[in-house]
Coordinates of C-alpha atoms in Angstrom, one line a residue:
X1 CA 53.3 -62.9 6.2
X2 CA 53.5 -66.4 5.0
X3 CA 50.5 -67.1 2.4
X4 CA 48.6 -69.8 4.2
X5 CA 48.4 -67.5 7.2
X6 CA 47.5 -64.2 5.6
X7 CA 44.2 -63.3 6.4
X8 CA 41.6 -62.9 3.9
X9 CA 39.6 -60.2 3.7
X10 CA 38.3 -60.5 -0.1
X11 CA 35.1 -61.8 2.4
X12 CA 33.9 -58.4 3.7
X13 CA 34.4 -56.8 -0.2
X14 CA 31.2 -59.0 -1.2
X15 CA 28.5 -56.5 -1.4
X16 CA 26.5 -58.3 -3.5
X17 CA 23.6 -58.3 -0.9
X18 CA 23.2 -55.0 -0.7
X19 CA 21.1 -52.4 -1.6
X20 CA 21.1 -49.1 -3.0
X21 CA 18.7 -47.2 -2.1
X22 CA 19.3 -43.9 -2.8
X23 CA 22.6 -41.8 -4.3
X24 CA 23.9 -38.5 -4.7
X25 CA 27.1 -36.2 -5.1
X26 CA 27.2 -36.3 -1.7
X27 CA 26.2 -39.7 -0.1
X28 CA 25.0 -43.1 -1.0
X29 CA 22.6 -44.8 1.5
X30 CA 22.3 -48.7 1.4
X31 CA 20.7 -51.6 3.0
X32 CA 22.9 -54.7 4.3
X33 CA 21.4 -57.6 6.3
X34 CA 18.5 -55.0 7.3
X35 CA 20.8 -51.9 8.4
X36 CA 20.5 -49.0 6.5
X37 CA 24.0 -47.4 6.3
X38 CA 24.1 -43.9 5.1
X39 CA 28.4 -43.7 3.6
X40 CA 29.2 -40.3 3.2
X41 CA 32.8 -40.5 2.9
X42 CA 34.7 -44.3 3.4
X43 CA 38.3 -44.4 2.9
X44 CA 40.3 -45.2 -0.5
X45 CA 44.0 -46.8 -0.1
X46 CA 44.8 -45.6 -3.4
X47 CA 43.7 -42.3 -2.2
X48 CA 45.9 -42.2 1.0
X49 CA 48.9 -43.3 -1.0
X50 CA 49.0 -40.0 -3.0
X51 CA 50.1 -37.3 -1.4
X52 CA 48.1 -34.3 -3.0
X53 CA 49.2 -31.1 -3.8
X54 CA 46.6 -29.0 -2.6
X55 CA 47.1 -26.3 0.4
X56 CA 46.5 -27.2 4.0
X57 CA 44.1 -25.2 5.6
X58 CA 44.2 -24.1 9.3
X59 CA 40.7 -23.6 10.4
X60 CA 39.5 -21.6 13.3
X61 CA 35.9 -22.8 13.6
X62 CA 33.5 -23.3 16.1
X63 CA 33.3 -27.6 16.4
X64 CA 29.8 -27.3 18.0
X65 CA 27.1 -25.3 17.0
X66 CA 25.0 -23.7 19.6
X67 CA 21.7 -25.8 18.2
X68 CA 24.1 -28.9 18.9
X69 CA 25.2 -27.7 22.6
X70 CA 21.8 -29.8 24.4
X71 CA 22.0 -32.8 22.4
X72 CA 23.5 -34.7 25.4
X73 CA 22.3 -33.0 28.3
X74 CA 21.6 -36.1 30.6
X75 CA 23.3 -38.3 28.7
X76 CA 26.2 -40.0 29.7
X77 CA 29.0 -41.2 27.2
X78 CA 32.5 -43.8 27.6
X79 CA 35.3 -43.9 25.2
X80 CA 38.1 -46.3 25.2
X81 CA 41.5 -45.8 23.6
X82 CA 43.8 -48.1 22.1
X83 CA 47.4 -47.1 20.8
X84 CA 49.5 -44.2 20.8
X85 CA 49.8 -40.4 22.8
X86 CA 48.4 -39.3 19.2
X87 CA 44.9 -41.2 20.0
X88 CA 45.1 -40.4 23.6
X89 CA 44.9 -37.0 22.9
X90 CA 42.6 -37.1 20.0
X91 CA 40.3 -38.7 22.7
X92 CA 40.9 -36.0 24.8
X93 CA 39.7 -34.0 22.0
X94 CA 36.7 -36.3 21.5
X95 CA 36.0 -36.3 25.2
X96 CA 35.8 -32.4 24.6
X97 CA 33.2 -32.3 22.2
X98 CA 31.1 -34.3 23.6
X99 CA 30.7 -32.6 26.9
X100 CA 30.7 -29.5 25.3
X101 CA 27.6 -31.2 23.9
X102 CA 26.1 -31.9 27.4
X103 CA 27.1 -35.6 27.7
X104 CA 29.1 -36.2 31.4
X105 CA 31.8 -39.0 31.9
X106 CA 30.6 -42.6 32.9
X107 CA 32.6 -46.1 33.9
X108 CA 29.5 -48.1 34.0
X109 CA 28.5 -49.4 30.2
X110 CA 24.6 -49.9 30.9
X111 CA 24.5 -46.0 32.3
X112 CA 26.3 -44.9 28.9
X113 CA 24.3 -43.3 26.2
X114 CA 27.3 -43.6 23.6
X115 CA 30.2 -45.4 23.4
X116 CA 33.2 -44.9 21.4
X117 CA 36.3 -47.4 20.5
X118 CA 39.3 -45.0 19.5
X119 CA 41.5 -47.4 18.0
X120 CA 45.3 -48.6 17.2
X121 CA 46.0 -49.5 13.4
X122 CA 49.7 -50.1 14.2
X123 CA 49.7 -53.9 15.2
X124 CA 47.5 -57.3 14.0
X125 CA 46.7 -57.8 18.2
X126 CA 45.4 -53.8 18.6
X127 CA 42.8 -54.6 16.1
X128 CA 41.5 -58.1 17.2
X129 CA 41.1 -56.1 20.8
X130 CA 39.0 -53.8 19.1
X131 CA 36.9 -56.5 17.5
X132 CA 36.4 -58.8 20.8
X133 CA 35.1 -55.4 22.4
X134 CA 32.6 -55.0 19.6
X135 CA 31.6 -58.7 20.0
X136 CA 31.0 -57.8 24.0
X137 CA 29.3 -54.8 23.0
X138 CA 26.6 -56.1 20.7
X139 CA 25.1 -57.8 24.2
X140 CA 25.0 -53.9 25.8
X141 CA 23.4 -52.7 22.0
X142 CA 20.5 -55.5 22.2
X143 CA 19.7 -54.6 25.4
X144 CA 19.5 -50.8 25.0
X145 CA 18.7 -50.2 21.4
X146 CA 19.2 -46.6 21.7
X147 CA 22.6 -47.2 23.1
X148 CA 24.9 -45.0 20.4
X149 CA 28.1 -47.2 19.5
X150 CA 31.2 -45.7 17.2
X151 CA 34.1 -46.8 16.1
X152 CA 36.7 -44.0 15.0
X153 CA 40.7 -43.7 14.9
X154 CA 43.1 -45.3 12.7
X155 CA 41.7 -48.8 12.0
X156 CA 38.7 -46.7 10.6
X157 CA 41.1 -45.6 8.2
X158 CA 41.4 -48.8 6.6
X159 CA 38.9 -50.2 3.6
X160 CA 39.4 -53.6 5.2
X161 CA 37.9 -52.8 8.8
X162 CA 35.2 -50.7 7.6
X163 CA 33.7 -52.7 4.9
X164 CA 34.2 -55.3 7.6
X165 CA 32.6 -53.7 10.2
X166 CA 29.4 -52.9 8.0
X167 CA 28.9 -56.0 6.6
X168 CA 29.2 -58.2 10.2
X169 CA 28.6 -55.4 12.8
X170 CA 25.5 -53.7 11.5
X171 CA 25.1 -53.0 15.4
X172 CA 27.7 -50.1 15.2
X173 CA 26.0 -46.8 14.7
X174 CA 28.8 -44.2 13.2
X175 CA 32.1 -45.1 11.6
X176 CA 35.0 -42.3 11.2
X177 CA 38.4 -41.2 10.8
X178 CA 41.4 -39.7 12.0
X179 CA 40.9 -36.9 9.8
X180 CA 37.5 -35.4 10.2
X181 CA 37.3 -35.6 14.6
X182 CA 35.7 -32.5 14.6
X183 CA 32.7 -33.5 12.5
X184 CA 31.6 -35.8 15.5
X185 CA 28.6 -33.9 16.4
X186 CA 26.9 -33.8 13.1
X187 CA 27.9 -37.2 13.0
X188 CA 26.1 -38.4 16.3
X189 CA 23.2 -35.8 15.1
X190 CA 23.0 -37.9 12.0
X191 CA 23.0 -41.0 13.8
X192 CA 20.7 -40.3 16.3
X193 CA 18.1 -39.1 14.2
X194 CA 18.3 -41.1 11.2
X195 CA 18.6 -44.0 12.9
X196 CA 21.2 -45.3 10.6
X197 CA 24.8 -46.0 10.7
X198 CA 26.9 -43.4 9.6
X199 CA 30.5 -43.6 7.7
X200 CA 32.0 -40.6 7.3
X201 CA 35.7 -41.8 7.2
X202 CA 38.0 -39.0 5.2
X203 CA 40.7 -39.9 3.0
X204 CA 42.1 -37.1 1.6
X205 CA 45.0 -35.1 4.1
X206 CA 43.3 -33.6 6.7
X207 CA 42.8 -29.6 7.6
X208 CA 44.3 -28.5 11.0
X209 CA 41.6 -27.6 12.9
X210 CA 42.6 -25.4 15.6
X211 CA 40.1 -24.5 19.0
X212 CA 38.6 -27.5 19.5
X213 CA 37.8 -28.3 23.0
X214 CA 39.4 -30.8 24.9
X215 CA 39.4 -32.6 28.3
X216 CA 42.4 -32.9 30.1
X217 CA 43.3 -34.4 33.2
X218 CA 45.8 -34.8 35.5
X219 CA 48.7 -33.0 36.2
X220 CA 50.2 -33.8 32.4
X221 CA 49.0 -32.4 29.0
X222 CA 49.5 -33.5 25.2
X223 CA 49.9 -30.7 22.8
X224 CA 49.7 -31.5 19.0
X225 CA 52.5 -30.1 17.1
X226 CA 52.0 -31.7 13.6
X227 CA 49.9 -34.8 11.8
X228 CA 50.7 -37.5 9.7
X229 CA 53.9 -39.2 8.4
X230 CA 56.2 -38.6 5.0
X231 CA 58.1 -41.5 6.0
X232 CA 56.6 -44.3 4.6
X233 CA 58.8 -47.1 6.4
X234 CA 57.8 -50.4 4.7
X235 CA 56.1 -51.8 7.9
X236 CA 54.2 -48.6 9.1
X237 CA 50.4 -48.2 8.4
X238 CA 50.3 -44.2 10.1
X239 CA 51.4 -42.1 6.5
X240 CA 48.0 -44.0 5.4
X241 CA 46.1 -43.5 8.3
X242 CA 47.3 -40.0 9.7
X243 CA 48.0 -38.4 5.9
X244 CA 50.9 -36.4 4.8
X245 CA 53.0 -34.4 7.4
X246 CA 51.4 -30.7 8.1
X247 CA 52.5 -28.8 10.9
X248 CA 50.4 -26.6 13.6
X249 CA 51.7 -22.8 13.0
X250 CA 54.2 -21.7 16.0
X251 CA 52.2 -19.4 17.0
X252 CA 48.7 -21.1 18.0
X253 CA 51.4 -24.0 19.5
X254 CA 52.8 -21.9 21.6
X255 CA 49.8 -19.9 22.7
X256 CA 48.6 -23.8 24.1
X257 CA 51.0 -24.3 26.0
X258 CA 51.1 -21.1 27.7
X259 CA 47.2 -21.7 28.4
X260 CA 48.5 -24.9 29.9
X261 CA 51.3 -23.3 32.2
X262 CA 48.5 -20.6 33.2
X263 CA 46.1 -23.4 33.8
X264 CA 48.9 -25.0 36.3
X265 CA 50.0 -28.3 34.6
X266 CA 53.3 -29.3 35.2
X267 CA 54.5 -31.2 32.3
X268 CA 53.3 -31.3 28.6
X269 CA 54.7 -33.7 25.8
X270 CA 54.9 -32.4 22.3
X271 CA 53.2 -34.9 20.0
X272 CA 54.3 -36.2 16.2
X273 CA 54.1 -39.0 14.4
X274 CA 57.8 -37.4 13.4
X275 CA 58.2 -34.1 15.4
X276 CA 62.0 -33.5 14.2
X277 CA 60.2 -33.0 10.8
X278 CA 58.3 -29.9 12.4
X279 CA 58.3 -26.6 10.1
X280 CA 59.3 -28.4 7.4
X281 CA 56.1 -27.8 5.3
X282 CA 55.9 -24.2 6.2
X283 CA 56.4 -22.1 2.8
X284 CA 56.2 -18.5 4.5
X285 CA 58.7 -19.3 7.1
X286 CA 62.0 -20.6 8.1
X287 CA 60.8 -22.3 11.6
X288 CA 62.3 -26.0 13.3
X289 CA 61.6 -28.2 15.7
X290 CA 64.5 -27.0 17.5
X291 CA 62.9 -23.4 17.0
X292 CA 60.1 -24.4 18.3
X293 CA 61.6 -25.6 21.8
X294 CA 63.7 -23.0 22.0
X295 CA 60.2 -20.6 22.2
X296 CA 58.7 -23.1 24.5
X297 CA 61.8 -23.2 27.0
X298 CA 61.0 -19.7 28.0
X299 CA 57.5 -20.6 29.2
X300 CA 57.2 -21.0 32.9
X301 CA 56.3 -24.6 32.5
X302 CA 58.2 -27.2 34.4
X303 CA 58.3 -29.9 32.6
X304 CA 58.4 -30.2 28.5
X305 CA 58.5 -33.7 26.5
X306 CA 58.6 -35.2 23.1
X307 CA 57.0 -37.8 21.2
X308 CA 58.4 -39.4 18.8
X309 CA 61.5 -38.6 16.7
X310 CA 63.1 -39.8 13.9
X311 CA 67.2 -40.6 13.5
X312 CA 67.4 -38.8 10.1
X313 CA 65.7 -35.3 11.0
X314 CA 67.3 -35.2 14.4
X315 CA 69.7 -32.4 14.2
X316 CA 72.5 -30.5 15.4
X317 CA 70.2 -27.1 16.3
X318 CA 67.6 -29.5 18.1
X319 CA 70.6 -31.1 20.3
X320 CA 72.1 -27.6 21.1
X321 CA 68.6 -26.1 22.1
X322 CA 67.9 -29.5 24.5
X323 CA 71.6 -29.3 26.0
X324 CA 70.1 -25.8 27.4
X325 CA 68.1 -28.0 29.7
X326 CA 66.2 -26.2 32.2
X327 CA 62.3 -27.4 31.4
X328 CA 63.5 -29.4 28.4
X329 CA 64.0 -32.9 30.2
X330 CA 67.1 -34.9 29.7
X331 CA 65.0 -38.0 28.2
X332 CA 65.2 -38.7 24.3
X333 CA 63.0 -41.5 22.8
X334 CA 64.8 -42.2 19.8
X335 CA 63.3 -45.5 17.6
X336 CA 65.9 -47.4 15.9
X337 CA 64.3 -50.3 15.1
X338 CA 66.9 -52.5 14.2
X339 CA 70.6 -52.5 14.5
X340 CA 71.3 -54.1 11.1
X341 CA 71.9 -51.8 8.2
X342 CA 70.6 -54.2 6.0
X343 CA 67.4 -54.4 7.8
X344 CA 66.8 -50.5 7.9
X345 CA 67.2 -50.4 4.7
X346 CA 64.8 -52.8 3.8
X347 CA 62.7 -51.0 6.5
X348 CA 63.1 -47.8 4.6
X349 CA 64.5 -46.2 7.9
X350 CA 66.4 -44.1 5.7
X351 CA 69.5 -43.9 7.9
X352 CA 72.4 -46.8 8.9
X353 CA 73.4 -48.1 11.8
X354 CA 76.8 -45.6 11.7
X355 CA 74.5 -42.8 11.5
X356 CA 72.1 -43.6 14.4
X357 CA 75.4 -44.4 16.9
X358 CA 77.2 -41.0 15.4
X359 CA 74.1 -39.1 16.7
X360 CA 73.7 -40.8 19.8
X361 CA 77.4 -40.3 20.2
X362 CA 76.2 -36.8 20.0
X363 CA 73.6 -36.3 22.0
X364 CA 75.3 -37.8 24.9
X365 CA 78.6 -35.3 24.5
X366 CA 76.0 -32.6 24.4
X367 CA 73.7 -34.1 27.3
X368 CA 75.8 -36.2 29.5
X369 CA 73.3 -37.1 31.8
X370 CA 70.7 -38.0 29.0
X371 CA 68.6 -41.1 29.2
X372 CA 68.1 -43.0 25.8
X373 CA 64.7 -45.1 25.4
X374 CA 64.2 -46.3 21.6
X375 CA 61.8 -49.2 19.7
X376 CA 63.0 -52.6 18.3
X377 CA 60.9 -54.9 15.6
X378 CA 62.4 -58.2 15.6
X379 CA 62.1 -61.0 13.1
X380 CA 61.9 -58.6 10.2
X381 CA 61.3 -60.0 6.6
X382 CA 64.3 -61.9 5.4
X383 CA 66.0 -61.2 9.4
X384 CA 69.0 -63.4 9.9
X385 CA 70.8 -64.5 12.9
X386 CA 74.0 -62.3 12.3
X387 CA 71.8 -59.1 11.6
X388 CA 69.8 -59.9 14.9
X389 CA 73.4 -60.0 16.4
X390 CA 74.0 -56.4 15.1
X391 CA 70.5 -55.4 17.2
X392 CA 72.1 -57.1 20.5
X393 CA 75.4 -55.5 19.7
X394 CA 73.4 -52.1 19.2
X395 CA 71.8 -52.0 22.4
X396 CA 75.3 -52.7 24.7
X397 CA 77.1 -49.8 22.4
X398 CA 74.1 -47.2 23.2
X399 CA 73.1 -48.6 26.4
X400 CA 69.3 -48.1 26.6
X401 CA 67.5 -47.8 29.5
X402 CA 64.2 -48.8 28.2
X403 CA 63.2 -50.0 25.1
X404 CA 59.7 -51.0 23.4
X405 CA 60.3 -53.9 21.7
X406 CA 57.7 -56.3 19.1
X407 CA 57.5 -59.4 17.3
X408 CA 56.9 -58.1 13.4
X409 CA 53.5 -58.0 12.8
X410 CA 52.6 -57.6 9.0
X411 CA 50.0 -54.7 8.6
X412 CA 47.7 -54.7 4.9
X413 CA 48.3 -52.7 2.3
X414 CA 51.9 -51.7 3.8
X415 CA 54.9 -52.5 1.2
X416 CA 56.5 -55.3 4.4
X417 CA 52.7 -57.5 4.3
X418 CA 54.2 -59.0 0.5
X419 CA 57.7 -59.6 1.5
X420 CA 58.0 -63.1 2.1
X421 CA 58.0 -64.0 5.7
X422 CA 60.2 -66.3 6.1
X423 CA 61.4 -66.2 9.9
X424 CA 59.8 -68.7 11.7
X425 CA 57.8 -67.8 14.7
X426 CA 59.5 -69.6 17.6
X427 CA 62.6 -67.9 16.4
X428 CA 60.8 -64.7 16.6
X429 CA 60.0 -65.3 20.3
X430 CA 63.7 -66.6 21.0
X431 CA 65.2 -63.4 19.6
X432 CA 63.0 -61.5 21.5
X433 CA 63.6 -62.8 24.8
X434 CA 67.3 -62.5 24.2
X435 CA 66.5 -58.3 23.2
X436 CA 64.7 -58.5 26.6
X437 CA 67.0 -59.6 28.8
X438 CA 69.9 -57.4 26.7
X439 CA 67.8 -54.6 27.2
X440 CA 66.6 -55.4 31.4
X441 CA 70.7 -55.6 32.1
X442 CA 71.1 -52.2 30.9
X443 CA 68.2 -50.5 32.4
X444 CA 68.6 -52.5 35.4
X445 CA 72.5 -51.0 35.1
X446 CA 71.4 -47.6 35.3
X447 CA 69.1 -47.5 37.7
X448 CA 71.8 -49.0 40.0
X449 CA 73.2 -46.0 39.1
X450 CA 70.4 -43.7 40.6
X451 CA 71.2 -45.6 44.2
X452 CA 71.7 -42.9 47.1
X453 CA 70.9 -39.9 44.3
X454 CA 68.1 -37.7 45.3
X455 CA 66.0 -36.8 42.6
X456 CA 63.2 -34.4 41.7
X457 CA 59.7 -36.7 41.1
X458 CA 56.3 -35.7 39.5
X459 CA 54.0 -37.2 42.1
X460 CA 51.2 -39.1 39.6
X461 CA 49.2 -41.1 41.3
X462 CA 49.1 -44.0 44.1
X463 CA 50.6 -47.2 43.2
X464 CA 47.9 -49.7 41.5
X465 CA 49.1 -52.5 43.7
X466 CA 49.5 -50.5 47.0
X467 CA 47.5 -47.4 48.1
X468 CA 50.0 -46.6 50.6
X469 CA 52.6 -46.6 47.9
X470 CA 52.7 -43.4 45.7
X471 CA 54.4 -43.3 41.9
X472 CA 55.7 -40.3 39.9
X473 CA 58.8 -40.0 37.2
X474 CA 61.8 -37.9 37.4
X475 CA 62.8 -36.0 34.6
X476 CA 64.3 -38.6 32.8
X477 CA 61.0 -40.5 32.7
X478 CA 62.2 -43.0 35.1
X479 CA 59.4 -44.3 37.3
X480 CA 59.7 -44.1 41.5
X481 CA 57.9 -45.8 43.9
X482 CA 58.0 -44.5 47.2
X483 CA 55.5 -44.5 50.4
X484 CA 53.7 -40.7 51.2
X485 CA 50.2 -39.1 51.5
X486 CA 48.0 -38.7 48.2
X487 CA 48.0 -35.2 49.3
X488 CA 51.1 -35.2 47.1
X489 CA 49.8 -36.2 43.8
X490 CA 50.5 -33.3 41.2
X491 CA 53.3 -32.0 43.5
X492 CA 56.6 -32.4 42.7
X493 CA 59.0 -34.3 45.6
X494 CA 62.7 -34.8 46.5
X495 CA 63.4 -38.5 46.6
X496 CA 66.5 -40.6 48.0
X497 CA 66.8 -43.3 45.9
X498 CA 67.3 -47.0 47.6
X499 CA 66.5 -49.8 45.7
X500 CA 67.4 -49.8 42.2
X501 CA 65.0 -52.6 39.7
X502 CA 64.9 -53.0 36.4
X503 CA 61.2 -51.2 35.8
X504 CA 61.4 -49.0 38.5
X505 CA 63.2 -47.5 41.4
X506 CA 62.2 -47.5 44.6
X507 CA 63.5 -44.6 47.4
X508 CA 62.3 -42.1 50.9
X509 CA 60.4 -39.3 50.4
X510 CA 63.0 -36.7 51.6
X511 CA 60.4 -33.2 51.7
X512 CA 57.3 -31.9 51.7
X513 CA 56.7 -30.6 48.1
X514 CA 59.0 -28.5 46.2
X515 CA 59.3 -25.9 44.0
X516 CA 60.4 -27.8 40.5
X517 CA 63.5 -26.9 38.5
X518 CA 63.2 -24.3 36.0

């Protein structure tokens, strides 16, 4: 980021108007502006840099003590979620602790008793969203005082945000971390009865804490696999925010996703911030991702995804396992990034261009009827036109049929936020367009190829625009409008498809529902 535009937070470091007012081993409590904030844990960006030694634990604890179980019986509670599947499903999670608590869903704000803002540390806009909430919020607080307001996830993560946060939103009640979800209700305990905020925000990598309740709903479920990120690609926050890599053990995996095929969904995604790096930390056991898939494609589940992998741990066992097919889908999301080897490397993608079209290469010999979907960052640090060209050139050599593509946005206290800048921002927005409308011609190219096919859809919901119009995916993740009774929802259909679009495809309903695939 260009120096006069960096943002400066040296601001919300000043705590020279606060008090201490009491300290210990455990805690220090203080007094800003009036709020007393009791900081039992805050995060440390030196601390998340290291990557410590010590043994990951895998706890099997109860998250909710029976004296805890009443403490929202009455009580209604909202939580909004910005970002990734990861913080979807550690809402989920969240969602399940707190009615295991007592507290039932809401919509309406003024009938909430607690409100939670899971948020998105990945890009400069996710985090100004999350602010312009907490301005709209502070209304809500002032009028009901006893309104409970938290902000968790990966921004909370960040010293930045959360000395921010206490020293201009003394309105927010508890502050915490990716790491430490199941301490929310000693956290809310605290809150409520202290009547102080709480910051409880864990730095150090995190346990895996296994049997923690969770809310689900719908037709499709998350399933964990691993945390964290070894990565460390000079634009990406998550290694700091999520810890180091530690994987779930197979077995309590696998016995989720069984308890999800018993409980009658009909597709799960596996979720990683790198799932090809599965296993890897395991010191008792030789055990992959591709392992790991291999297991689950003998459960009687009909659908089974992943989210996301990475070019350099993709390998040959994994693509042999997926070419097996039956549950395992025939869509691969597989970030690239950029298609210049010069970027990556100053990405630290750790792979070149060669090696990311040789494995794609692959995959599709292996899979021929596989759909590719992948992320691009354009306007990179030091970016130039000819290596923007080798992105372009990229996309017609793979030919994607979806792609997530961004503007660089420097992140602090990533190695990319010092690099110098230097592409200007209305080329930025011209290279982007030109991605788009590279990318649109090939996704718009296959779908023309879906024309007259009849496909298998997941029936998800009714269209937002028309209620006569339903929408569900096929198992390459390709969305289908078509018009049928909302009696179908978490079915799956045969579709003829008719009209091919870029974003989605539109076709007949052909039968009543159907038995899916296995």
């Amino acid at each position: 980021m260009a120096k006069d535009s960096k943002k400066d937070y040296s601001q919300y470091f000043d705590f020279s108007d606060a008090k201490v007012i009491s300290q210990d081993e455990f805690s220090k409590k203080i007094r800003i502006r009036g709020r007393e904030i009791n900081i039992k844990a805050e995060p440390n960006h030196r601390q998340e840099k290291q990557r410590g030694k010590e043994d990951i634990q895998v706890l099997y604890e109860t998250a909710v003590p029976e004296e805890l179980k009443t403490i929202g019986k009455g009580k209604h509670y909202i939580v909004y979620t910005y970002g990734c599947q990861m913080n979807e499903h550690d809402s989920e999670t969240i969602k399940g602790l707190l009615e295991t608590m007592g507290y039932q869903a809401t919509e309406d704000r003024k009938a909430a008793d607690i409100i939670l803002l899971n948020t998105c540390a990945i890009r400069e806009n996710a985090e100004d969203k999350v602010f312009g909430e907490l301005g709209h919020l502070k209304t809500l607080k002032l009028e009901n005082p006893g309104l409970l307001l938290g902000v968790c996830g990966c921004m909370s993560q960040e010293e930045g945000v959360v000395n921010r946060i206490m020293q201009k939103h003394g309105f927010v009640d508890m502050i915490f971390g990716t790491h430490n979800v199941h301490r929310l209700p000693h956290l809310i305990q605290e809150a409520l009865f202290s009547k102080e905020m709480v910051v409880e925000v864990w730095s150090k990598e995190g346990d895996i804490i296994e049997n923690l309740p969770k809310k689900r709903e719908g037709m499709r479920g998350w399933v964990n696999i691993m945390y964290g990120c070894d990565k460390f690609c000079t634009y990406c926050i998550v290694p700091f925010t999520r810890g180091k890599e530690r994987s779930r053990r197979p077995e309590d995996v696998i016995a989720e996703v069984r308890e999800l095929a018993r409980q009658g969904f009909k597709e799960i995604t596996l979720l990683g911030q790198n799932v090809n790096a599965y296993g890897k930390d395991f010191t008792d056991l030789k055990y992959t991702f591709g392992d790991l898939m291999d297991d689950i494609r003998k459960i009687d589940i009909p659908r089974v995804r992943f989210t996301t992998s990475h070019p350099r741990d993709f390998d040959d066992h994994l693509i042999e396992v997926l070419a097996k097919g039956g549950n395992l889908v025939e869509h691969i999301h597989l970030p690239v990034q950029s298609g210049s080897t010069e970027v990556l490397k100053r990405m630290s993608r750790k792979y070149t261009r060669e090696h990311y079209l040789n494995l794609a290469a692959k995959i599709k010999t292996a899979i021929p009827d596989v759909v590719l979907t992948t992320d691009f960052i354009v306007g990179f640090p030091g970016e130039t036109d000819e290596q923007f060209e080798d992105t372009l050139s990229l996309v017609r050599e793979v030919g994607y049929d979806f792609a997530y593509t961004y503007i660089y946005s420097p992140r602090e206290g990533t190695p990319a936020a010092v690099m110098e800048d230097n592409v200007p921002m209305e080329v930025k927005k011209e290279r982007l367009k030109r991605l788009n409308e590279t990318v649109n011609e090939y996704s718009q190219r296959s779908n023309e190829q879906q024309r007259g096919k009849i496909v298998e859809v997941l029936v998800e919901g009714e269209s937002k625009r028309n209620s006569t119009v339903l929408a569900g995916r096929t198992r390459s993740n390709k969305l289908v409008h078509f018009e049928g009774s909302k009696e179908l929802i978490g079915t799956f259909v045969q579709v003829e498809i008719t009209d091919p679009m870029t974003f989605y495809i539109r076709g007949n309903l052909l039968t009543e529902p159907v038995a899916a695939n296995q």
